PDB file of C-alpha atoms in Angstrom:
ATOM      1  CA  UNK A  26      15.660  -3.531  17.592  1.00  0.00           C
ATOM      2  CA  UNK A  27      12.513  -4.360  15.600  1.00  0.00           C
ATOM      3  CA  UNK A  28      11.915  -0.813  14.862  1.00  0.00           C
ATOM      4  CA  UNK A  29      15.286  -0.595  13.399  1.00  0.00           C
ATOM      5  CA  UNK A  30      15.136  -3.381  11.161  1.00  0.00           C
ATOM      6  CA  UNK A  31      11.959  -2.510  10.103  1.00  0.00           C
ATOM      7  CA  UNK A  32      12.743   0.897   9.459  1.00  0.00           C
ATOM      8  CA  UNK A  33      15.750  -0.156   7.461  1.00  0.00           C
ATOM      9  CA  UNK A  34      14.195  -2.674   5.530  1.00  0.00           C
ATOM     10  CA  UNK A  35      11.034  -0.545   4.840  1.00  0.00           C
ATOM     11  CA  UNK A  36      13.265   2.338   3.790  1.00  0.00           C
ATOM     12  CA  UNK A  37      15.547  -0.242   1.099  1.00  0.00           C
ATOM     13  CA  UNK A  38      11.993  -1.985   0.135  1.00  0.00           C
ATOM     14  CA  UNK A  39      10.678   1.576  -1.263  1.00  0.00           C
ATOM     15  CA  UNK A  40      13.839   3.130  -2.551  1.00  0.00           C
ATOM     16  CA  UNK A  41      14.127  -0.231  -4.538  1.00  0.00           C
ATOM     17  CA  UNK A  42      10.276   0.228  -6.217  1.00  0.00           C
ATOM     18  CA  UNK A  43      10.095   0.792  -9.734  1.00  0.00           C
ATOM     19  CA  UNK A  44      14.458   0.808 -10.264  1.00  0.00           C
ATOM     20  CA  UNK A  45      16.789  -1.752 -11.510  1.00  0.00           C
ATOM     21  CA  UNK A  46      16.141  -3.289  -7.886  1.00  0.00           C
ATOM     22  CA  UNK A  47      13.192  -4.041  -8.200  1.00  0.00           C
ATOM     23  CA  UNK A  48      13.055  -7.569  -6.959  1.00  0.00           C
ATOM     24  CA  UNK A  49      14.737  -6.244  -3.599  1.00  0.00           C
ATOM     25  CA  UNK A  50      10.947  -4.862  -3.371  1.00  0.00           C
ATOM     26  CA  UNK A  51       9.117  -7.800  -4.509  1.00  0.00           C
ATOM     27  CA  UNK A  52      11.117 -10.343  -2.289  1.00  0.00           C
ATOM     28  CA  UNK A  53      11.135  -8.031   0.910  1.00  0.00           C
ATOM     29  CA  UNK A  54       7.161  -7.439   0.277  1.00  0.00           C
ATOM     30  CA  UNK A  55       6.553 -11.073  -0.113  1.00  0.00           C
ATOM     31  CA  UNK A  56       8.710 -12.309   3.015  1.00  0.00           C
ATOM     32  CA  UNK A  57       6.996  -9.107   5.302  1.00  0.00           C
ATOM     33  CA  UNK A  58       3.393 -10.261   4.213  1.00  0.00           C
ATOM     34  CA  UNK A  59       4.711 -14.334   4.749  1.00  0.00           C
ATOM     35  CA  UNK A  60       5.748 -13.425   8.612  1.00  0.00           C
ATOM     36  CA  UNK A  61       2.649 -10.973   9.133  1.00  0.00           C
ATOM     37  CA  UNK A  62       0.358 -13.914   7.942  1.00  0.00           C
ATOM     38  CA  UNK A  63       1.853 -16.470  10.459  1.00  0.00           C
ATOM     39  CA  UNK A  64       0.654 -16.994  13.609  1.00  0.00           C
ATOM     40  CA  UNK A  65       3.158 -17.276  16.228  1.00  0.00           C
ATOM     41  CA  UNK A  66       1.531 -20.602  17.286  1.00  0.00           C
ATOM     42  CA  UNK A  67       3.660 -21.769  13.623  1.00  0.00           C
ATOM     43  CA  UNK A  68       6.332 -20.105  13.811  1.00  0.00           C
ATOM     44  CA  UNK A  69       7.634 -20.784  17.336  1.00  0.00           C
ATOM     45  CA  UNK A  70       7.591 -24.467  17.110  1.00  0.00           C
ATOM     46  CA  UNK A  71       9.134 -24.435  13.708  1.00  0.00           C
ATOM     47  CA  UNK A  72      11.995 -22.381  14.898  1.00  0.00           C
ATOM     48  CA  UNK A  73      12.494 -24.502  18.195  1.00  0.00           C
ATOM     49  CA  UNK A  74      12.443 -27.291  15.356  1.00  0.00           C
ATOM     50  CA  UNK A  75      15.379 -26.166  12.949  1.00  0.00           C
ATOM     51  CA  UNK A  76      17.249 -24.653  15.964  1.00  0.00           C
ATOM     52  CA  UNK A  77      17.336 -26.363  18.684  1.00  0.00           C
ATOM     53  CA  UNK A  78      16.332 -29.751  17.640  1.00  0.00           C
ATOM     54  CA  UNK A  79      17.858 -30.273  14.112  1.00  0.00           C
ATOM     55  CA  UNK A  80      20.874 -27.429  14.760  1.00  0.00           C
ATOM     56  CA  UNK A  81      21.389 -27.277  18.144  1.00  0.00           C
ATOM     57  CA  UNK A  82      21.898 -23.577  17.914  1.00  0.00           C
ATOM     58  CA  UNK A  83      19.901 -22.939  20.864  1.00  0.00           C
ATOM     59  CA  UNK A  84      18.188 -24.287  24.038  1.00  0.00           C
ATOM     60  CA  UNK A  85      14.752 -25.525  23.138  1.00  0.00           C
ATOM     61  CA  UNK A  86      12.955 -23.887  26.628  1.00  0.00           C
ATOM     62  CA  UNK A  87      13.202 -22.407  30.000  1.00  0.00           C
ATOM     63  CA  UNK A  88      15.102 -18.620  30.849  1.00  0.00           C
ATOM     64  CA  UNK A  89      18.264 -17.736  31.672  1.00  0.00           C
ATOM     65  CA  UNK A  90      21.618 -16.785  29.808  1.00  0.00           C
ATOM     66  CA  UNK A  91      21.580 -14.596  26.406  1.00  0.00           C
ATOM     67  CA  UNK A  92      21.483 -18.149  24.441  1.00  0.00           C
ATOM     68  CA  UNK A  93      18.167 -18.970  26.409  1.00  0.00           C
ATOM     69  CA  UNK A  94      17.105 -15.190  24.938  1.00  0.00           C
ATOM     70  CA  UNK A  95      17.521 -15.860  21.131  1.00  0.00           C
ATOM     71  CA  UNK A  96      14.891 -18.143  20.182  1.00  0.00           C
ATOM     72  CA  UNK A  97      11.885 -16.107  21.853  1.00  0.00           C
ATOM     73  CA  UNK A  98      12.824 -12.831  21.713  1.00  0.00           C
ATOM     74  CA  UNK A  99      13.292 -13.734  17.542  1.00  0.00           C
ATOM     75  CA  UNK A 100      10.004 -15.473  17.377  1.00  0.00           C
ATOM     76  CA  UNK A 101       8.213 -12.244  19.223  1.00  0.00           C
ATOM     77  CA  UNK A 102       9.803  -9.720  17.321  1.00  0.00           C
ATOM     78  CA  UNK A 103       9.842 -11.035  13.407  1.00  0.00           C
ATOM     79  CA  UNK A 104       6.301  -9.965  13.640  1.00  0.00           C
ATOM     80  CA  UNK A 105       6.441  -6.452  14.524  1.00  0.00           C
ATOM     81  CA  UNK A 106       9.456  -6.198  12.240  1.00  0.00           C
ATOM     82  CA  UNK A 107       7.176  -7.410   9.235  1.00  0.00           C
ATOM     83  CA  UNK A 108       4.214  -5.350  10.023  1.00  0.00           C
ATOM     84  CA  UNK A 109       6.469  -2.319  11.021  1.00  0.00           C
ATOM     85  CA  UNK A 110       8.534  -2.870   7.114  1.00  0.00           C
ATOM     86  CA  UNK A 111       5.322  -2.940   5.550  1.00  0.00           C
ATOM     87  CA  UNK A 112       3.929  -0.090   6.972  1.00  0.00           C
ATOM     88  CA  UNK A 113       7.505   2.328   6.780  1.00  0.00           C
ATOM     89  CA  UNK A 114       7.163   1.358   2.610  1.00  0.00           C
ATOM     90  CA  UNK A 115       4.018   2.623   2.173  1.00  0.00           C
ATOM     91  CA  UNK A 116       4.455   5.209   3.625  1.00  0.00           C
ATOM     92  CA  UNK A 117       7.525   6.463   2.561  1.00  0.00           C
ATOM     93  CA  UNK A 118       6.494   5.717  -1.014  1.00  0.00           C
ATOM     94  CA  UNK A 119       3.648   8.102  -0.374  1.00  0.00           C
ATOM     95  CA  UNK A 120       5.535  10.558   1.320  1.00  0.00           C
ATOM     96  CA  UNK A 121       7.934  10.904  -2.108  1.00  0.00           C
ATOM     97  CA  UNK A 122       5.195  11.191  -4.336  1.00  0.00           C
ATOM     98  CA  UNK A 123       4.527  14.443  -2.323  1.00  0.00           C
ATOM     99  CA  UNK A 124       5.719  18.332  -4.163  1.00  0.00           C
ATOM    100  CA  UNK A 125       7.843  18.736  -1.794  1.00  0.00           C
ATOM    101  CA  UNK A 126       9.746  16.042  -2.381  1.00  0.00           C
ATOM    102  CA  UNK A 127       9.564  16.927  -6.212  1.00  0.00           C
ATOM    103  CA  UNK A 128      10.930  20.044  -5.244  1.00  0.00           C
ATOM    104  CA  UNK A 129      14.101  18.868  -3.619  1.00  0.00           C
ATOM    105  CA  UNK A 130      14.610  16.799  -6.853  1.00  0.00           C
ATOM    106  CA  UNK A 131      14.578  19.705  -8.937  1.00  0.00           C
ATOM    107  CA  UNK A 132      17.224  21.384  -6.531  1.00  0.00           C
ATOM    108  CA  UNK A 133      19.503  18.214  -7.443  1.00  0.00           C
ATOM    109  CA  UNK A 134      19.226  17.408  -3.705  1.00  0.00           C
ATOM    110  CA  UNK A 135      21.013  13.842  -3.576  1.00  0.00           C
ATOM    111  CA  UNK A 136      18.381  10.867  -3.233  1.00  0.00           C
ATOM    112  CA  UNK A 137      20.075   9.630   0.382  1.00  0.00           C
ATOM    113  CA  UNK A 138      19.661  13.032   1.632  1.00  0.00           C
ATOM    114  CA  UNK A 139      16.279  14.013   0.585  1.00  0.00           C
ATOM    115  CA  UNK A 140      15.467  10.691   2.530  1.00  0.00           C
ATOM    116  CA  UNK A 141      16.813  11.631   5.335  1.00  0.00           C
ATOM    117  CA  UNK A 142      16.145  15.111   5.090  1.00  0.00           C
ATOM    118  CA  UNK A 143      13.187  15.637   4.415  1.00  0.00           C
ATOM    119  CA  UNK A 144      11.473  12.146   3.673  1.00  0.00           C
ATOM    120  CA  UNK A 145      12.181  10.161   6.691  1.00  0.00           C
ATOM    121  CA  UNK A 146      10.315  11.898   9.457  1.00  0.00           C
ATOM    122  CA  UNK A 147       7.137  12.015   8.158  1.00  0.00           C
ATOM    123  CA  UNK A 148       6.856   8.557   6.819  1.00  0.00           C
ATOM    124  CA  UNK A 149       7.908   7.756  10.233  1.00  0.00           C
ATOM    125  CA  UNK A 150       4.716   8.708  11.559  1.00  0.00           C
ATOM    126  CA  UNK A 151       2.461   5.678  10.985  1.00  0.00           C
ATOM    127  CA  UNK A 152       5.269   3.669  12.309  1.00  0.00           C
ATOM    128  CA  UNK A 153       5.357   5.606  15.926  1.00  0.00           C
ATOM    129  CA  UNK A 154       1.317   5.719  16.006  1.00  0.00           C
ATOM    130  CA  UNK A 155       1.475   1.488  15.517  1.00  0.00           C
ATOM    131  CA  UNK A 156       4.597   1.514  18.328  1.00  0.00           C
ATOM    132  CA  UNK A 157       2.073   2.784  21.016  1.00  0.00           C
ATOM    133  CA  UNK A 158       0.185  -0.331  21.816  1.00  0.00           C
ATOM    134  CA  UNK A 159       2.999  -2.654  19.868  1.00  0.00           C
ATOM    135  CA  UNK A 160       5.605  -2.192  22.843  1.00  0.00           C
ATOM    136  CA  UNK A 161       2.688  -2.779  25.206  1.00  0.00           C
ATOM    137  CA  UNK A 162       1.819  -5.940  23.845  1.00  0.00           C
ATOM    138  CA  UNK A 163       6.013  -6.795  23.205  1.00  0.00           C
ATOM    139  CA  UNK A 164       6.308  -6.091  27.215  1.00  0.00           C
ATOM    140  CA  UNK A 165       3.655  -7.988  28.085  1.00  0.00           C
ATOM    141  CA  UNK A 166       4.621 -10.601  25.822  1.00  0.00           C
ATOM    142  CA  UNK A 167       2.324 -13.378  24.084  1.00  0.00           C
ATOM    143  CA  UNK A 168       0.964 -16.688  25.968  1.00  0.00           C
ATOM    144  CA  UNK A 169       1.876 -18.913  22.726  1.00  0.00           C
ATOM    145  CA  UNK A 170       5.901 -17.868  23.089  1.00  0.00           C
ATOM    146  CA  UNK A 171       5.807 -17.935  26.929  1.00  0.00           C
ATOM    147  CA  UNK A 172       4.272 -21.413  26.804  1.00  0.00           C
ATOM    148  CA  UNK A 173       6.054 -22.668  23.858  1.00  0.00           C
ATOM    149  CA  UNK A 174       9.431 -21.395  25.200  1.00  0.00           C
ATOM    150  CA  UNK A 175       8.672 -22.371  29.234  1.00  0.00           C
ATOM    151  CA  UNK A 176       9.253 -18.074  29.924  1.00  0.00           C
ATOM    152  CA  UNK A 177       7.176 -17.060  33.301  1.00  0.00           C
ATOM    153  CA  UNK A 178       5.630 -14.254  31.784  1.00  0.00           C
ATOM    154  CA  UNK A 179       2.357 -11.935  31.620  1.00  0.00           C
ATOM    155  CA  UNK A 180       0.790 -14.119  29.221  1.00  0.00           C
ATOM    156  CA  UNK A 181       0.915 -17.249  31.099  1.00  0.00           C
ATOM    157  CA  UNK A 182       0.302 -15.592  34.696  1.00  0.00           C
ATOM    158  CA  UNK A 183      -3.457 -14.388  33.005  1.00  0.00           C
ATOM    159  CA  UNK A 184      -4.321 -17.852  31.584  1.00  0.00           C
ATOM    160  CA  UNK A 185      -3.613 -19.243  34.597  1.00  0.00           C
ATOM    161  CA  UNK A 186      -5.353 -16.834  36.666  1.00  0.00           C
ATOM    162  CA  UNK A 187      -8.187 -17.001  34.712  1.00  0.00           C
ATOM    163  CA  UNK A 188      -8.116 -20.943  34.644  1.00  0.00           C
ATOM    164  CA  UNK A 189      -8.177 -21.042  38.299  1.00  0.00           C
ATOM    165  CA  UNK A 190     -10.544 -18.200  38.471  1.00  0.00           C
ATOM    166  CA  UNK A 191      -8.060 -16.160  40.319  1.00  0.00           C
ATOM    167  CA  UNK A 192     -10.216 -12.894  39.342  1.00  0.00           C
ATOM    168  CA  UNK A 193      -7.793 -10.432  41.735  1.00  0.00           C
ATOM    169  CA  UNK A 194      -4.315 -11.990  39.615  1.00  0.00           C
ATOM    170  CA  UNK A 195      -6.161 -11.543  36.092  1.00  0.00           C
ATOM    171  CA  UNK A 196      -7.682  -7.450  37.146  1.00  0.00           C
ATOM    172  CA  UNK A 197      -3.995  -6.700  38.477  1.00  0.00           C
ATOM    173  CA  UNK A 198      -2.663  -8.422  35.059  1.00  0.00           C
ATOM    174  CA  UNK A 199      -5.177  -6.137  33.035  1.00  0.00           C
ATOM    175  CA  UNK A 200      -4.845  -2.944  34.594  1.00  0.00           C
ATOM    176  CA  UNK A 201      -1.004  -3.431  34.324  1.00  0.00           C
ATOM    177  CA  UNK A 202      -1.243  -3.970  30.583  1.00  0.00           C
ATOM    178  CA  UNK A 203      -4.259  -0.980  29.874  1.00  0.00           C
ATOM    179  CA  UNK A 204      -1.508   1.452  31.862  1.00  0.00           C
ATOM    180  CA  UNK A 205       1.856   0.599  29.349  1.00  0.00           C
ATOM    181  CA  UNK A 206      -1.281   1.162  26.690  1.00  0.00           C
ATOM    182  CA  UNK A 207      -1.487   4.522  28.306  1.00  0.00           C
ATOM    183  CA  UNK A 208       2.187   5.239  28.989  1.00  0.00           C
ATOM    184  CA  UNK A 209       3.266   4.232  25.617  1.00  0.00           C
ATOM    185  CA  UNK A 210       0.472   6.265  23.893  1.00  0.00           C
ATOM    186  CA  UNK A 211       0.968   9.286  25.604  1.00  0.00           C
ATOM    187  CA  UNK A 212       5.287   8.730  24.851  1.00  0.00           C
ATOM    188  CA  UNK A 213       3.806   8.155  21.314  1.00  0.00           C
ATOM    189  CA  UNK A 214       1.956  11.977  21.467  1.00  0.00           C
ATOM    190  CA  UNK A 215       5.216  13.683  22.801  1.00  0.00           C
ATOM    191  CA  UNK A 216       7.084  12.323  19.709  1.00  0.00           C
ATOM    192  CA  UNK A 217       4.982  13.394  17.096  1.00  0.00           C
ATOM    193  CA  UNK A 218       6.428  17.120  18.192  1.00  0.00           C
ATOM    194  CA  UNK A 219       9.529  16.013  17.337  1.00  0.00           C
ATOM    195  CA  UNK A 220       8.219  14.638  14.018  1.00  0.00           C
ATOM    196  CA  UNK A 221       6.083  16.923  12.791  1.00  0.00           C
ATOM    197  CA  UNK A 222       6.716  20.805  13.500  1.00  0.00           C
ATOM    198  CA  UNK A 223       3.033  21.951  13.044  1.00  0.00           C
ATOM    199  CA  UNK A 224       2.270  19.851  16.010  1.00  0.00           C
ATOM    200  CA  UNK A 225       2.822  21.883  19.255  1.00  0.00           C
ATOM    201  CA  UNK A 226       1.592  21.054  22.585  1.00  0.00           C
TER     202      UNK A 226
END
């Protein structure tokens, strides 16, 4: 779902640049670079805050049902979103600037389908090389949400391994996380064949 949104949103942001919707741009770049620039360690008591203490939306802790879900999995992903928005803008604004993209304009190629043609793949690129060790880290999730949020994750597990110098707990923890490094990288290799046709393997 992050990679969605921030597809979609980095997509709008840089078909918006330099039209009549311009401000689409500015506001979407300003909000991207607000959420990249806030650590987690703000933003998760904030939200637990407005929505569970001032809305009641949402349980404040613990894990269980979907509702228990929200609040964490929001505060974990708004991040990636942001960074992932930010990085699908620039470079799909790059990626138009390029003569071949010229040369589908002077076809009269319609502007939705020379982005998704031709324009959408290989601005796509950047975003699957950051995915790689982004999906590790999502999995393995972050101490500040786990603790803030009461989850049993990862995170937690190593502090507390390495707080009571359980050595064995925080290796196993490590080598778990350096493997989905290595998984997801390797997943991230295999898709650039599907992205880019000069790459062949």
């Amino acid at each position: 779902m992050p990679v969605l949104f921030g597809v979609f949103f980095g997509v709008l942001s840089a078909l918006s640049r330099n039209t009549r919707l311009n401000a689409i741009d500015h506001v979407m770049s300003i909000i991207a670079m607000l959420f990249i620039s806030t650590p987690i360690v703000v933003t998760a008591p904030i939200a637990v805050l407005i929505f569970a203490v001032w809305l009641g939306m949402f349980p404040a802790g613990s894990w269980g049902s979907l509702t228990h879900m929200v609040l964490p999995a929001t505060v974990l992903a708004i991040p990636y979103i942001a960074i992932i928005t930010q990085i699908t803008r620039s470079s799909l604004i790059e990626i138009l600037s390029s003569p071949f993209i010229r040369t589908a304009k002077a076809k009269g190629l319609s502007m939705p389908r020379i982005v998704w043609k031709h324009a959408l793949k290989p601005a796509l690129m950047p975003v699957v090389s950051f995915l790689g060790p982004a999906i590790a880290g999502i999995l393995t999730g972050s101490v500040i949400v786990e603790t803030v949020y009461t989850i049993p994750g990862i995170g937690v597990q190593v502090v507390q391994g390495a707080t009571n110098r359980d050595y064995n707990l925080v290796l196993a923890l490590t080598i778990i996380y350096s493997l989905l490094v290595i998984l997801f990288n390797l997943v991230v290799d295999i898709v650039y064949a599907f992205l880019d046709p000069k790459i062949h393997y």
